[in-house]
Amino acid sequence: MSLLSGKKILLGISGGIAAYKTPLLVRGLIKLGAEVKVVMTPAAKEFVTPLTLATVSKNEVYSTFTATDLDNPVWNDHVALGLWADVLLIAPATSNTLSAMAHGRCNNLLLAVYLSAKCPVFVAPAMDLDMYSHPSNQNNLKTLTSFKNKILPVGEGPLASGLEGKGRMLEPQEIITSLINFFTPKLPLKDKQVLITAGPTYEAIDPVRFIGNHASGKMGFALAEVAANLGASVILISGPTAEKINHPNVKLIRVVSADAMFEKVKEHFDSVAIAIAAAAVADFKPDKVKAQKIKKEKANLSLSLKPTEDILAYMGLHKKHQYLLGFALETDNELENAKGKLQRKNLDGIVLNSLQDKGAGFSVSTNKITFIHADHSIKSFPLQSKIECAQCIYEQILAL
Ligand code: CTP
């Protein structure tokens, strides 16, 4: 099951700096099953090459009214391209292109495609903040809205000019989410609650020191974001991490220790449909937390440790209707160890990542995962971003 399976998306790229992100956009759409063709304005080629886009889209890229084989010129049929598409997505849409679209100008192939397309049109504006807020651009956007074009919001942040503010093109993932929402009005996780544990836990030794680990929380946060985009209402219980999330569907509960994470999980577990344990919970905590800072008066120091509660095992023991997914981070004997955890903790699935794989594991933004179902059937994925891993994980869960 791919969320954009069989959807034909015609991507129109105009000449703004955000065009450098379009190969990622194309890649993301294709990963979800879409077919993508690209039309570029001549100015867009200054920012991203047709070769890159042809390679990632696995399709010819169009930018002129005729193909450049001079002996045998071919007309790039803008009408056929417009009719082929289920959606025309113009990203980035520069001030110039927006103005031309609003006023029926047709001096490049992209504008000709736009004027002849009958399919829904999505527009992702991108420009500097003062240009974006200028009444002329705001009027053009209103005109395009009156044509029933779907205008995506702009992002806020650093701009190519060095200024900061509103005007950035939405990130590829956000654009993809808008298309998923459009094609799948009944989102697969709508009305479902998903609980996710993320990040490390810190187990206090004294008021200053703790036992912790290198987990960054990136995988758990990516799982939360993707679930929210699929319509779920997400409870994300995270240990200390620098990761941030700002999504209306995500309730973030920050905790520090394994005990605190366990308390929050117990509070929410009964009401959720899916629970995913992505946290690297400390397996041991100091037997006693010293009330005062330990002084280095002795040459050696021994700490007495006791086990923390295994939160995932608790969920496995108490689950009723919930789908329960665990993670296994292994260094050796990976498959065997992961299958052992799947059984021991009464899981419905387990995601294995190996520290032996380059680019997988802690801190990095990529991961290489193997999904093991309860019946021990296995699906392995290549090294990809943690967001893409999260999408693959939900595809495995939803396929059941
Ligand atoms: N886990 C948990 N609570 C713990 C320890 C682990 O919820 N106290 C969860 C993790 O979030 C992960 C899974 O259990 O989903 C596997 O964790 P891992 O540390 O790899 O497994 P352990 O059972 O602790 O086994 P070991 O450390 O011996 O490999």
mmCIF file of N, CA and C and ligand atoms in Angstrom, residues 197 258 261 276-284 308-313 315 325-330 337 341 344-345 347 350, ligand 1:
data_model
loop_
_atom_site.group_PDB
_atom_site.id
_atom_site.type_symbol
_atom_site.label_atom_id
_atom_site.label_comp_id
_atom_site.label_asym_id
_atom_site.label_seq_id
_atom_site.Cartn_x
_atom_site.Cartn_y
_atom_site.Cartn_z
ATOM 1 N N THR A 197 7.101 6.228 22.276
ATOM 2 C CA THR A 197 8.163 6.650 23.203
ATOM 3 C C THR A 197 9.404 6.966 22.368
ATOM 4 N N ALA A 258 13.431 6.789 33.163
ATOM 5 C CA ALA A 258 12.636 5.628 32.749
ATOM 6 C C ALA A 258 11.362 5.535 33.600
ATOM 7 N N MET A 261 8.855 8.000 32.326
ATOM 8 C CA MET A 261 8.309 7.562 31.026
ATOM 9 C C MET A 261 7.284 6.448 31.256
ATOM 10 N N ILE A 276 4.188 2.440 19.903
ATOM 11 C CA ILE A 276 5.507 2.187 19.322
ATOM 12 C C ILE A 276 6.568 2.601 20.335
ATOM 13 N N ALA A 277 7.427 1.656 20.698
ATOM 14 C CA ALA A 277 8.483 1.959 21.676
ATOM 15 C C ALA A 277 9.783 2.205 20.925
ATOM 16 N N ALA A 278 10.046 3.484 20.645
ATOM 17 C CA ALA A 278 11.282 3.837 19.929
ATOM 18 C C ALA A 278 12.332 4.390 20.889
ATOM 19 N N ALA A 279 11.964 4.527 22.160
ATOM 20 C CA ALA A 279 12.907 5.116 23.121
ATOM 21 C C ALA A 279 14.045 4.145 23.434
ATOM 22 N N ALA A 280 15.210 4.713 23.686
ATOM 23 C CA ALA A 280 16.334 3.918 24.200
ATOM 24 C C ALA A 280 16.309 4.079 25.715
ATOM 25 N N VAL A 281 15.455 3.285 26.341
ATOM 26 C CA VAL A 281 15.265 3.409 27.789
ATOM 27 C C VAL A 281 16.478 2.790 28.499
ATOM 28 N N ALA A 282 16.989 3.490 29.502
ATOM 29 C CA ALA A 282 18.107 2.927 30.262
ATOM 30 C C ALA A 282 17.643 1.626 30.909
ATOM 31 N N ASP A 283 18.467 0.602 30.815
ATOM 32 C CA ASP A 283 18.076 -0.686 31.390
ATOM 33 C C ASP A 283 18.316 -0.727 32.903
ATOM 34 N N PHE A 284 19.231 0.128 33.366
ATOM 35 C CA PHE A 284 19.559 0.151 34.799
ATOM 36 C C PHE A 284 19.566 1.571 35.331
ATOM 37 N N THR A 308 15.608 -0.977 35.509
ATOM 38 C CA THR A 308 14.415 -0.121 35.367
ATOM 39 C C THR A 308 13.261 -1.025 34.929
ATOM 40 N N GLU A 309 12.090 -0.476 34.930
ATOM 41 C CA GLU A 309 10.928 -1.219 34.434
ATOM 42 C C GLU A 309 11.084 -1.365 32.908
ATOM 43 N N ASP A 310 10.828 -2.557 32.374
ATOM 44 C CA ASP A 310 10.823 -2.688 30.904
ATOM 45 C C ASP A 310 9.440 -2.231 30.423
ATOM 46 N N ILE A 311 9.402 -1.027 29.867
ATOM 47 C CA ILE A 311 8.113 -0.387 29.516
ATOM 48 C C ILE A 311 7.407 -1.154 28.406
ATOM 49 N N LEU A 312 8.204 -1.587 27.427
ATOM 50 C CA LEU A 312 7.616 -2.319 26.299
ATOM 51 C C LEU A 312 7.065 -3.669 26.771
ATOM 52 N N ALA A 313 7.805 -4.336 27.648
ATOM 53 C CA ALA A 313 7.333 -5.632 28.155
ATOM 54 C C ALA A 313 6.022 -5.444 28.925
ATOM 55 N N MET A 315 3.773 -3.181 28.277
ATOM 56 C CA MET A 315 2.704 -2.995 27.282
ATOM 57 C C MET A 315 2.328 -4.334 26.648
ATOM 58 N N LEU A 325 4.468 -2.235 18.639
ATOM 59 C CA LEU A 325 5.712 -2.321 17.864
ATOM 60 C C LEU A 325 6.909 -1.937 18.720
ATOM 61 N N GLY A 326 7.924 -2.768 18.696
ATOM 62 C CA GLY A 326 9.161 -2.457 19.432
ATOM 63 C C GLY A 326 10.306 -2.187 18.482
ATOM 64 N N PHE A 327 11.408 -1.757 19.030
ATOM 65 C CA PHE A 327 12.643 -1.549 18.277
ATOM 66 C C PHE A 327 13.726 -2.422 18.879
ATOM 67 N N ALA A 328 14.617 -2.870 18.040
ATOM 68 C CA ALA A 328 15.781 -3.594 18.550
ATOM 69 C C ALA A 328 17.015 -2.999 17.897
ATOM 70 N N LEU A 329 17.897 -2.476 18.699
ATOM 71 C CA LEU A 329 19.167 -1.969 18.189
ATOM 72 C C LEU A 329 20.230 -2.981 18.575
ATOM 73 N N GLU A 330 20.789 -3.635 17.563
ATOM 74 C CA GLU A 330 21.688 -4.745 17.860
ATOM 75 C C GLU A 330 23.066 -4.505 17.261
ATOM 76 N N ASN A 337 18.337 -12.038 17.759
ATOM 77 C CA ASN A 337 18.053 -11.221 18.951
ATOM 78 C C ASN A 337 16.721 -10.497 18.816
ATOM 79 N N LYS A 341 13.256 -10.814 21.089
ATOM 80 C CA LYS A 341 12.561 -9.709 21.775
ATOM 81 C C LYS A 341 11.094 -9.651 21.381
ATOM 82 N N ARG A 344 9.484 -12.499 23.399
ATOM 83 C CA ARG A 344 9.566 -12.282 24.846
ATOM 84 C C ARG A 344 8.635 -11.160 25.307
ATOM 85 N N LYS A 345 8.555 -10.097 24.471
ATOM 86 C CA LYS A 345 7.789 -8.923 24.902
ATOM 87 C C LYS A 345 6.364 -8.916 24.314
ATOM 88 N N LEU A 347 5.091 -8.868 21.144
ATOM 89 C CA LEU A 347 4.896 -7.751 20.203
ATOM 90 C C LEU A 347 4.175 -8.213 18.939
ATOM 91 N N ILE A 350 8.538 -5.888 15.155
ATOM 92 C CA ILE A 350 9.731 -5.245 15.735
ATOM 93 C C ILE A 350 10.576 -4.692 14.588
HETATM 94 N N1 CTP B 1 12.438 -0.897 26.112
HETATM 95 C C1 CTP B 1 11.527 -0.350 27.019
HETATM 96 N N2 CTP B 1 11.876 -0.256 28.332
HETATM 97 C C2 CTP B 1 13.074 -0.642 28.786
HETATM 98 C C3 CTP B 1 14.023 -1.184 27.870
HETATM 99 C C4 CTP B 1 13.668 -1.293 26.552
HETATM 100 O O1 CTP B 1 10.416 0.018 26.620
HETATM 101 N N3 CTP B 1 13.377 -0.507 30.062
HETATM 102 C C5 CTP B 1 12.042 -1.048 24.710
HETATM 103 C C6 CTP B 1 12.770 -0.156 23.732
HETATM 104 O O2 CTP B 1 12.057 1.058 23.549
HETATM 105 C C7 CTP B 1 12.780 -0.989 22.477
HETATM 106 C C8 CTP B 1 12.827 -2.403 22.974
HETATM 107 O O3 CTP B 1 12.387 -2.346 24.332
HETATM 108 O O4 CTP B 1 11.582 -0.862 21.743
HETATM 109 C C9 CTP B 1 14.155 -3.073 22.898
HETATM 110 O O5 CTP B 1 15.083 -2.465 23.722
HETATM 111 P P1 CTP B 1 16.526 -3.085 23.926
HETATM 112 O O6 CTP B 1 17.244 -2.232 24.912
HETATM 113 O O7 CTP B 1 17.164 -3.324 22.597
HETATM 114 O O8 CTP B 1 16.171 -4.485 24.503
HETATM 115 P P2 CTP B 1 16.311 -5.100 25.881
HETATM 116 O O9 CTP B 1 15.087 -5.889 26.122
HETATM 117 O O10 CTP B 1 16.664 -4.088 26.918
HETATM 118 O O11 CTP B 1 17.505 -6.120 25.659
HETATM 119 P P3 CTP B 1 19.080 -5.911 25.570
HETATM 120 O O12 CTP B 1 19.399 -4.530 26.077
HETATM 121 O O13 CTP B 1 19.608 -6.989 26.418
HETATM 122 O O14 CTP B 1 19.430 -6.092 24.121
#
